[in-house]
PDB file of C-alpha atoms in Angstrom:
ATOM      1  CA  MET A   1       0.970 -14.401  11.396  1.00 71.00           C
ATOM      2  CA  LEU A   2      -2.428 -14.086   9.732  1.00 82.00           C
ATOM      3  CA  LEU A   3      -1.658 -16.646   7.026  1.00 90.00           C
ATOM      4  CA  ASP A   4      -0.091 -19.341   9.199  1.00 91.00           C
ATOM      5  CA  ASP A   5      -3.359 -21.292   9.309  1.00 93.00           C
ATOM      6  CA  PHE A   6      -3.922 -21.077   5.568  1.00 95.00           C
ATOM      7  CA  VAL A   7      -0.672 -22.320   4.032  1.00 96.00           C
ATOM      8  CA  SER A   8       1.450 -25.476   4.256  1.00 96.00           C
ATOM      9  CA  ARG A   9       5.207 -24.937   4.051  1.00 95.00           C
ATOM     10  CA  SER A  10       8.040 -27.367   3.375  1.00 93.00           C
ATOM     11  CA  ALA A  11      11.722 -27.227   2.445  1.00 92.00           C
ATOM     12  CA  ASN A  12      10.709 -27.378  -1.227  1.00 92.00           C
ATOM     13  CA  GLY A  13       8.053 -24.682  -1.250  1.00 96.00           C
ATOM     14  CA  PHE A  14       4.487 -24.055  -0.118  1.00 97.00           C
ATOM     15  CA  SER A  15       0.966 -25.191  -0.997  1.00 97.00           C
ATOM     16  CA  PHE A  16      -2.673 -24.617  -0.112  1.00 97.00           C
ATOM     17  CA  SER A  17      -5.110 -27.417   0.678  1.00 97.00           C
ATOM     18  CA  ARG A  18      -8.819 -27.388  -0.124  1.00 96.00           C
ATOM     19  CA  GLN A  19      -9.635 -26.881   3.551  1.00 96.00           C
ATOM     20  CA  GLN A  20      -7.165 -24.017   3.990  1.00 97.00           C
ATOM     21  CA  SER A  21      -8.330 -22.272   0.825  1.00 96.00           C
ATOM     22  CA  CYS A  22     -12.001 -22.692   1.673  1.00 94.00           C
ATOM     23  CA  ARG A  23     -11.564 -21.312   5.188  1.00 94.00           C
ATOM     24  CA  PHE A  24      -9.600 -18.313   3.906  1.00 94.00           C
ATOM     25  CA  ALA A  25     -12.270 -17.571   1.289  1.00 91.00           C
ATOM     26  CA  LYS A  26     -15.168 -17.769   3.713  1.00 90.00           C
ATOM     27  CA  GLN A  27     -13.676 -16.587   7.009  1.00 89.00           C
ATOM     28  CA  ILE A  28     -11.205 -13.913   5.878  1.00 90.00           C
ATOM     29  CA  ALA A  29     -12.379 -12.784   2.429  1.00 88.00           C
ATOM     30  CA  THR A  30     -16.122 -13.453   2.950  1.00 84.00           C
ATOM     31  CA  ASP A  31     -16.015 -14.919  -0.566  1.00 84.00           C
ATOM     32  CA  PHE A  32     -18.717 -17.547  -1.140  1.00 81.00           C
ATOM     33  CA  ASN A  33     -17.863 -18.415  -4.732  1.00 81.00           C
ATOM     34  CA  PRO A  34     -18.619 -22.169  -5.123  1.00 82.00           C
ATOM     35  CA  ILE A  35     -15.271 -22.643  -6.887  1.00 86.00           C
ATOM     36  CA  HIS A  36     -13.600 -22.360  -3.464  1.00 89.00           C
ATOM     37  CA  ASP A  37     -15.790 -24.979  -1.789  1.00 89.00           C
ATOM     38  CA  VAL A  38     -13.967 -27.999  -0.342  1.00 92.00           C
ATOM     39  CA  ASP A  39     -15.938 -30.372  -2.570  1.00 91.00           C
ATOM     40  CA  ALA A  40     -15.986 -28.217  -5.741  1.00 88.00           C
ATOM     41  CA  LYS A  41     -15.281 -30.141  -8.949  1.00 87.00           C
ATOM     42  CA  ARG A  42     -13.519 -27.111 -10.482  1.00 85.00           C
ATOM     43  CA  PHE A  43     -11.827 -26.095  -7.246  1.00 92.00           C
ATOM     44  CA  CYS A  44      -9.167 -23.391  -7.226  1.00 92.00           C
ATOM     45  CA  VAL A  45      -7.173 -21.579  -4.580  1.00 95.00           C
ATOM     46  CA  PRO A  46      -8.417 -17.975  -4.115  1.00 92.00           C
ATOM     47  CA  GLY A  47      -6.255 -15.511  -6.011  1.00 91.00           C
ATOM     48  CA  ASP A  48      -6.409 -13.193  -3.011  1.00 91.00           C
ATOM     49  CA  LEU A  49      -4.744 -15.893  -0.882  1.00 94.00           C
ATOM     50  CA  LEU A  50      -1.797 -15.996  -3.297  1.00 94.00           C
ATOM     51  CA  PHE A  51      -1.566 -12.200  -3.251  1.00 92.00           C
ATOM     52  CA  ALA A  52      -1.795 -12.101   0.547  1.00 93.00           C
ATOM     53  CA  TYR A  53       0.986 -14.683   0.838  1.00 94.00           C
ATOM     54  CA  LEU A  54       3.364 -12.576  -1.272  1.00 93.00           C
ATOM     55  CA  LEU A  55       2.501  -9.363   0.530  1.00 93.00           C
ATOM     56  CA  SER A  56       3.070 -10.850   3.975  1.00 93.00           C
ATOM     57  CA  HIS A  57       6.444 -12.344   2.996  1.00 91.00           C
ATOM     58  CA  TYR A  58       7.929  -9.697   0.699  1.00 92.00           C
ATOM     59  CA  GLY A  59       6.374  -6.540   2.071  1.00 94.00           C
ATOM     60  CA  LEU A  60       4.165  -3.714   0.861  1.00 95.00           C
ATOM     61  CA  ALA A  61       5.705  -1.512  -1.819  1.00 96.00           C
ATOM     62  CA  LYS A  62       4.778   2.064  -2.585  1.00 96.00           C
ATOM     63  CA  GLU A  63       3.741   0.950  -6.077  1.00 97.00           C
ATOM     64  CA  LEU A  64       2.623  -2.580  -6.852  1.00 96.00           C
ATOM     65  CA  SER A  65       0.695  -4.392  -9.542  1.00 96.00           C
ATOM     66  CA  CYS A  66      -0.441  -7.987  -9.554  1.00 95.00           C
ATOM     67  CA  THR A  67      -1.427 -10.089 -12.580  1.00 96.00           C
ATOM     68  CA  PHE A  68      -3.111 -13.474 -12.269  1.00 94.00           C
ATOM     69  CA  ALA A  69      -1.980 -15.900 -14.958  1.00 91.00           C
ATOM     70  CA  GLY A  70      -3.706 -19.151 -13.982  1.00 89.00           C
ATOM     71  CA  MET A  71      -5.830 -20.985 -11.456  1.00 91.00           C
ATOM     72  CA  VAL A  72      -4.016 -22.974  -8.751  1.00 95.00           C
ATOM     73  CA  SER A  73      -5.371 -26.387  -7.760  1.00 95.00           C
ATOM     74  CA  ALA A  74      -5.234 -27.720  -4.206  1.00 95.00           C
ATOM     75  CA  ASP A  75      -1.954 -29.109  -2.843  1.00 97.00           C
ATOM     76  CA  VAL A  76       0.127 -27.953  -5.834  1.00 97.00           C
ATOM     77  CA  LEU A  77       3.695 -27.376  -4.653  1.00 98.00           C
ATOM     78  CA  LEU A  78       4.639 -23.763  -5.381  1.00 98.00           C
ATOM     79  CA  HIS A  79       7.696 -21.574  -5.034  1.00 97.00           C
ATOM     80  CA  CYS A  80       8.594 -17.932  -5.591  1.00 96.00           C
ATOM     81  CA  GLU A  81      11.030 -16.625  -8.166  1.00 94.00           C
ATOM     82  CA  GLN A  82      12.386 -13.093  -7.999  1.00 90.00           C
ATOM     83  CA  HIS A  83      13.599 -11.164 -11.051  1.00 86.00           C
ATOM     84  CA  ASP A  84      14.609  -7.580 -10.241  1.00 84.00           C
ATOM     85  CA  ASN A  85      11.355  -5.911  -9.105  1.00 87.00           C
ATOM     86  CA  GLU A  86       9.112  -8.822 -10.127  1.00 93.00           C
ATOM     87  CA  LEU A  87       7.990 -11.781  -8.024  1.00 95.00           C
ATOM     88  CA  ARG A  88       6.428 -14.868  -9.578  1.00 95.00           C
ATOM     89  CA  ILE A  89       4.567 -17.771  -8.018  1.00 97.00           C
ATOM     90  CA  CYS A  90       5.390 -20.899 -10.037  1.00 97.00           C
ATOM     91  CA  ASP A  91       4.921 -24.657  -9.783  1.00 97.00           C
ATOM     92  CA  GLU A  92       7.592 -27.339 -10.161  1.00 95.00           C
ATOM     93  CA  GLN A  93       7.134 -27.359 -13.942  1.00 96.00           C
ATOM     94  CA  GLY A  94       7.763 -23.629 -14.155  1.00 94.00           C
ATOM     95  CA  LYS A  95       4.152 -22.622 -14.830  1.00 96.00           C
ATOM     96  CA  VAL A  96       3.508 -19.064 -13.614  1.00 96.00           C
ATOM     97  CA  TYR A  97       0.297 -18.419 -11.693  1.00 96.00           C
ATOM     98  CA  LEU A  98       0.840 -14.887 -10.405  1.00 96.00           C
ATOM     99  CA  GLU A  99       3.207 -12.015 -11.151  1.00 96.00           C
ATOM    100  CA  LEU A 100       3.758  -9.177  -8.703  1.00 96.00           C
ATOM    101  CA  GLN A 101       5.713  -6.070  -9.694  1.00 96.00           C
ATOM    102  CA  GLN A 102       6.929  -3.686  -6.999  1.00 95.00           C
ATOM    103  CA  GLN A 103       8.547  -0.277  -7.138  1.00 95.00           C
ATOM    104  CA  GLY A 104       9.688   2.232  -4.560  1.00 94.00           C
ATOM    105  CA  GLU A 105      10.050   2.062  -0.812  1.00 95.00           C
ATOM    106  CA  THR A 106       8.836  -1.133   0.885  1.00 95.00           C
ATOM    107  CA  SER A 107       7.348  -1.696   4.346  1.00 95.00           C
ATOM    108  CA  HIS A 108       7.573  -5.031   6.171  1.00 95.00           C
ATOM    109  CA  ASP A 109       5.453  -3.933   9.140  1.00 95.00           C
ATOM    110  CA  LEU A 110       2.898  -6.729   9.626  1.00 93.00           C
ATOM    111  CA  ALA A 111       0.900  -4.485  11.955  1.00 92.00           C
ATOM    112  CA  VAL A 112       0.093  -2.454   8.825  1.00 93.00           C
ATOM    113  CA  ILE A 113       0.183  -5.190   6.163  1.00 94.00           C
ATOM    114  CA  GLU A 114      -2.130  -7.724   7.804  1.00 93.00           C
ATOM    115  CA  PRO A 115      -5.044  -5.296   8.428  1.00 92.00           C
ATOM    116  CA  LEU A 116      -4.658  -4.092   4.827  1.00 92.00           C
ATOM    117  CA  ILE A 117      -4.811  -7.703   3.611  1.00 92.00           C
ATOM    118  CA  ARG A 118      -7.994  -8.291   5.612  1.00 90.00           C
ATOM    119  CA  ASP A 119      -9.643  -5.106   4.342  1.00 89.00           C
ATOM    120  CA  TYR A 120      -8.652  -5.666   0.719  1.00 89.00           C
ATOM    121  CA  VAL A 121      -9.670  -9.323   0.487  1.00 88.00           C
ATOM    122  CA  ARG A 122     -13.018  -8.583   2.153  1.00 86.00           C
ATOM    123  CA  PHE A 123     -13.634  -5.832  -0.384  1.00 84.00           C
ATOM    124  CA  SER A 124     -12.546  -8.184  -3.149  1.00 79.00           C
ATOM    125  CA  GLY A 125     -14.637 -11.095  -1.895  1.00 74.00           C
ATOM    126  CA  GLN A 126     -17.842  -9.070  -1.785  1.00 75.00           C
ATOM    127  CA  ASN A 127     -17.813  -8.000  -5.438  1.00 85.00           C
ATOM    128  CA  PHE A 128     -20.883 -10.190  -5.981  1.00 85.00           C
ATOM    129  CA  PRO A 129     -23.618  -9.242  -5.505  1.00 87.00           C
ATOM    130  CA  HIS A 130     -22.961  -5.820  -3.998  1.00 87.00           C
ATOM    131  CA  ILE A 131     -21.010  -4.283  -6.885  1.00 91.00           C
ATOM    132  CA  LEU A 132     -21.443  -6.611  -9.859  1.00 94.00           C
ATOM    133  CA  GLN A 133     -25.227  -7.001  -9.756  1.00 95.00           C
ATOM    134  CA  PRO A 134     -26.000  -3.276 -10.250  1.00 95.00           C
ATOM    135  CA  LEU A 135     -23.408  -3.105 -13.038  1.00 96.00           C
ATOM    136  CA  MET A 136     -24.870  -6.093 -14.855  1.00 97.00           C
ATOM    137  CA  GLU A 137     -28.413  -4.753 -14.521  1.00 97.00           C
ATOM    138  CA  GLN A 138     -27.302  -1.372 -15.858  1.00 97.00           C
ATOM    139  CA  HIS A 139     -25.835  -3.026 -18.977  1.00 97.00           C
ATOM    140  CA  ASN A 140     -28.640  -5.598 -19.333  1.00 97.00           C
ATOM    141  CA  VAL A 141     -26.318  -8.607 -19.066  1.00 97.00           C
ATOM    142  CA  MET A 142     -25.593 -11.213 -16.422  1.00 96.00           C
ATOM    143  CA  ILE A 143     -23.279 -14.144 -15.784  1.00 94.00           C
ATOM    144  CA  HIS A 144     -24.713 -17.558 -16.601  1.00 90.00           C
ATOM    145  CA  PRO A 145     -26.620 -18.880 -13.539  1.00 88.00           C
ATOM    146  CA  GLY A 146     -25.548 -22.465 -14.231  1.00 82.00           C
ATOM    147  CA  ARG A 147     -21.926 -21.634 -15.113  1.00 81.00           C
ATOM    148  CA  PRO A 148     -21.062 -18.380 -13.356  1.00 80.00           C
ATOM    149  CA  LEU A 149     -17.516 -17.460 -14.255  1.00 80.00           C
ATOM    150  CA  VAL A 150     -15.802 -14.376 -12.830  1.00 85.00           C
ATOM    151  CA  ILE A 151     -12.050 -14.309 -13.462  1.00 86.00           C
ATOM    152  CA  TYR A 152      -9.750 -12.198 -11.306  1.00 88.00           C
ATOM    153  CA  GLU A 153      -7.402 -10.614 -13.868  1.00 93.00           C
ATOM    154  CA  SER A 154      -5.258  -8.007 -12.087  1.00 95.00           C
ATOM    155  CA  MET A 155      -5.028  -5.418  -9.348  1.00 94.00           C
ATOM    156  CA  ALA A 156      -2.773  -2.500  -8.454  1.00 96.00           C
ATOM    157  CA  LEU A 157      -2.082  -0.347  -5.395  1.00 96.00           C
ATOM    158  CA  SER A 158      -0.345   3.009  -5.293  1.00 97.00           C
ATOM    159  CA  PHE A 159       0.564   5.034  -2.191  1.00 97.00           C
ATOM    160  CA  ASP A 160       1.589   8.667  -1.983  1.00 96.00           C
ATOM    161  CA  THR A 161       3.244   7.712   1.295  1.00 93.00           C
ATOM    162  CA  LEU A 162       3.517   4.238   2.797  1.00 94.00           C
ATOM    163  CA  PRO A 163       1.060   3.747   5.668  1.00 94.00           C
ATOM    164  CA  THR A 164       2.200   3.466   9.266  1.00 93.00           C
ATOM    165  CA  ALA A 165      -1.250   2.657  10.689  1.00 92.00           C
ATOM    166  CA  ALA A 166      -4.361   0.755   9.619  1.00 90.00           C
ATOM    167  CA  VAL A 167      -5.537   1.562   6.086  1.00 93.00           C
ATOM    168  CA  GLU A 168      -9.200   1.773   5.090  1.00 92.00           C
ATOM    169  CA  LEU A 169     -10.321   0.897   1.582  1.00 92.00           C
ATOM    170  CA  SER A 170     -13.481   2.262  -0.062  1.00 92.00           C
ATOM    171  CA  LEU A 171     -14.941   2.007  -3.548  1.00 93.00           C
ATOM    172  CA  ALA A 172     -14.582   5.146  -5.683  1.00 95.00           C
ATOM    173  CA  ALA A 173     -15.927   4.019  -9.076  1.00 95.00           C
ATOM    174  CA  SER A 174     -17.018   0.919 -10.961  1.00 95.00           C
ATOM    175  CA  SER A 175     -17.546   0.246 -14.656  1.00 97.00           C
ATOM    176  CA  LEU A 176     -18.371  -2.609 -17.030  1.00 97.00           C
ATOM    177  CA  GLN A 177     -17.464  -2.835 -20.712  1.00 97.00           C
ATOM    178  CA  VAL A 178     -19.387  -5.527 -22.601  1.00 97.00           C
ATOM    179  CA  GLU A 179     -17.839  -7.261 -25.609  1.00 95.00           C
ATOM    180  CA  GLY A 180     -20.196  -9.975 -26.828  1.00 93.00           C
ATOM    181  CA  LYS A 181     -20.379 -12.663 -24.150  1.00 93.00           C
ATOM    182  CA  ARG A 182     -17.439 -11.178 -22.271  1.00 95.00           C
ATOM    183  CA  GLY A 183     -17.443  -8.320 -19.797  1.00 96.00           C
ATOM    184  CA  ASN A 184     -14.479  -6.317 -18.524  1.00 97.00           C
ATOM    185  CA  VAL A 185     -14.996  -4.895 -15.047  1.00 97.00           C
ATOM    186  CA  LEU A 186     -12.889  -2.107 -13.546  1.00 96.00           C
ATOM    187  CA  LEU A 187     -13.194  -1.232  -9.860  1.00 95.00           C
ATOM    188  CA  GLU A 188     -11.375   1.821  -8.535  1.00 96.00           C
ATOM    189  CA  PHE A 189     -10.902   2.459  -4.828  1.00 94.00           C
ATOM    190  CA  VAL A 190      -9.244   4.925  -2.483  1.00 96.00           C
ATOM    191  CA  LEU A 191      -6.944   4.155   0.447  1.00 96.00           C
ATOM    192  CA  THR A 192      -7.137   6.303   3.570  1.00 96.00           C
ATOM    193  CA  GLU A 193      -5.186   6.451   6.826  1.00 95.00           C
ATOM    194  CA  ASN A 194      -6.687   8.273   9.820  1.00 93.00           C
ATOM    195  CA  GLY A 195      -9.250   9.837   7.492  1.00 92.00           C
ATOM    196  CA  GLN A 196      -6.683  11.149   4.998  1.00 95.00           C
ATOM    197  CA  GLN A 197      -6.358   9.746   1.478  1.00 97.00           C
ATOM    198  CA  ILE A 198      -2.865   8.320   0.993  1.00 97.00           C
ATOM    199  CA  GLY A 199      -3.345   6.329  -2.208  1.00 97.00           C
ATOM    200  CA  GLY A 200      -5.625   4.368  -4.458  1.00 96.00           C
ATOM    201  CA  GLY A 201      -5.997   1.183  -6.398  1.00 95.00           C
ATOM    202  CA  LYS A 202      -7.683  -0.691  -9.216  1.00 96.00           C
ATOM    203  CA  LYS A 203      -9.017  -4.191  -9.673  1.00 94.00           C
ATOM    204  CA  ARG A 204      -9.870  -5.752 -13.038  1.00 95.00           C
ATOM    205  CA  MET A 205     -12.099  -8.783 -13.577  1.00 93.00           C
ATOM    206  CA  ILE A 206     -13.449 -10.683 -16.571  1.00 94.00           C
ATOM    207  CA  LEU A 207     -17.046 -11.901 -16.736  1.00 94.00           C
ATOM    208  CA  SER A 208     -17.581 -14.846 -19.097  1.00 91.00           C
ATOM    209  CA  ASN A 209     -20.655 -16.583 -20.555  1.00 91.00           C
ATOM    210  CA  LEU A 210     -22.728 -13.414 -20.426  1.00 96.00           C
ATOM    211  CA  GLN A 211     -26.415 -13.616 -21.277  1.00 96.00           C
ATOM    212  CA  PRO A 212     -29.321 -11.132 -21.256  1.00 96.00           C
ATOM    213  CA  TYR A 213     -30.219  -9.866 -17.800  1.00 97.00           C
ATOM    214  CA  ASP A 214     -33.064 -11.731 -16.124  1.00 96.00           C
ATOM    215  CA  ALA A 215     -34.226 -10.189 -12.839  1.00 96.00           C
ATOM    216  CA  THR A 216     -35.823 -13.419 -11.601  1.00 96.00           C
ATOM    217  CA  GLN A 217     -32.728 -15.520 -12.235  1.00 95.00           C
ATOM    218  CA  MET A 218     -30.525 -12.853 -10.698  1.00 95.00           C
ATOM    219  CA  GLN A 219     -32.613 -12.802  -7.526  1.00 95.00           C
ATOM    220  CA  LEU A 220     -32.299 -16.578  -7.325  1.00 94.00           C
ATOM    221  CA  MET A 221     -28.507 -16.257  -7.608  1.00 91.00           C
ATOM    222  CA  ILE A 222     -28.444 -13.632  -4.859  1.00 91.00           C
ATOM    223  CA  ALA A 223     -30.696 -15.769  -2.658  1.00 92.00           C
ATOM    224  CA  GLU A 224     -28.333 -18.722  -3.118  1.00 88.00           C
ATOM    225  CA  TYR A 225     -25.369 -16.494  -2.268  1.00 85.00           C
ATOM    226  CA  ASN A 226     -27.082 -15.365   0.933  1.00 86.00           C
ATOM    227  CA  ARG A 227     -28.032 -18.944   1.810  1.00 87.00           C
ATOM    228  CA  ARG A 228     -24.405 -20.055   1.519  1.00 81.00           C
ATOM    229  CA  LYS A 229     -23.287 -17.043   3.548  1.00 80.00           C
ATOM    230  CA  ASN A 230     -25.757 -17.820   6.330  1.00 80.00           C
ATOM    231  CA  LEU A 231     -24.614 -21.450   6.456  1.00 76.00           C
ATOM    232  CA  VAL A 232     -21.113 -20.272   7.323  1.00 69.00           C
ATOM    233  CA  LYS A 233     -22.410 -17.921  10.021  1.00 59.00           C
ATOM    234  CA  ALA A 234     -24.414 -20.761  11.530  1.00 49.00           C
TER     235      ALA A 234
END
């Protein structure tokens, strides 16, 4: 299975180490956010890794929505709780980190689910700079270069019919609503199978510590992103 190398399982639950999380972020999601670095002081497990874990174990529903409630630290022992159509990832103290709601028919075909996971997390991991930079420039704001904070809030997928072959994901629309030093980002995408649209989805993010847009500082941030990306390729 795709996720076997990125999760540690035991009789009591599952967890993600710094090394596993970092490799998933960089190798699978192409996400070079410093918060997923092995030596990051404010390290957290990628939200997309949590989502991918649930999808691979509980299947792909015709309608699903995922809400991220907190950041997971490395090696935290987690377990899943199921309540009707809702799945929750919790720790031993009962703290909820992710909630996944599912409705309708469900597919457990990993030949379909795993390529979808790869495509979605790559799309998700490349939000900066490809999508977010033009949005921030358009609204004359930017995340703080010294304390860049982009919070993954929620996502949803909806299928007219469940896929039976590889699904392709492409961006349909993007928007940013600025409220003081906070920005609410909405990304909308379409899902196609063999060239035919079979569904769509949405991803919501929160940008914090916004400041006026500075083209020079933004180019420095993009250059640093590309430097980190090239280090992984090397």
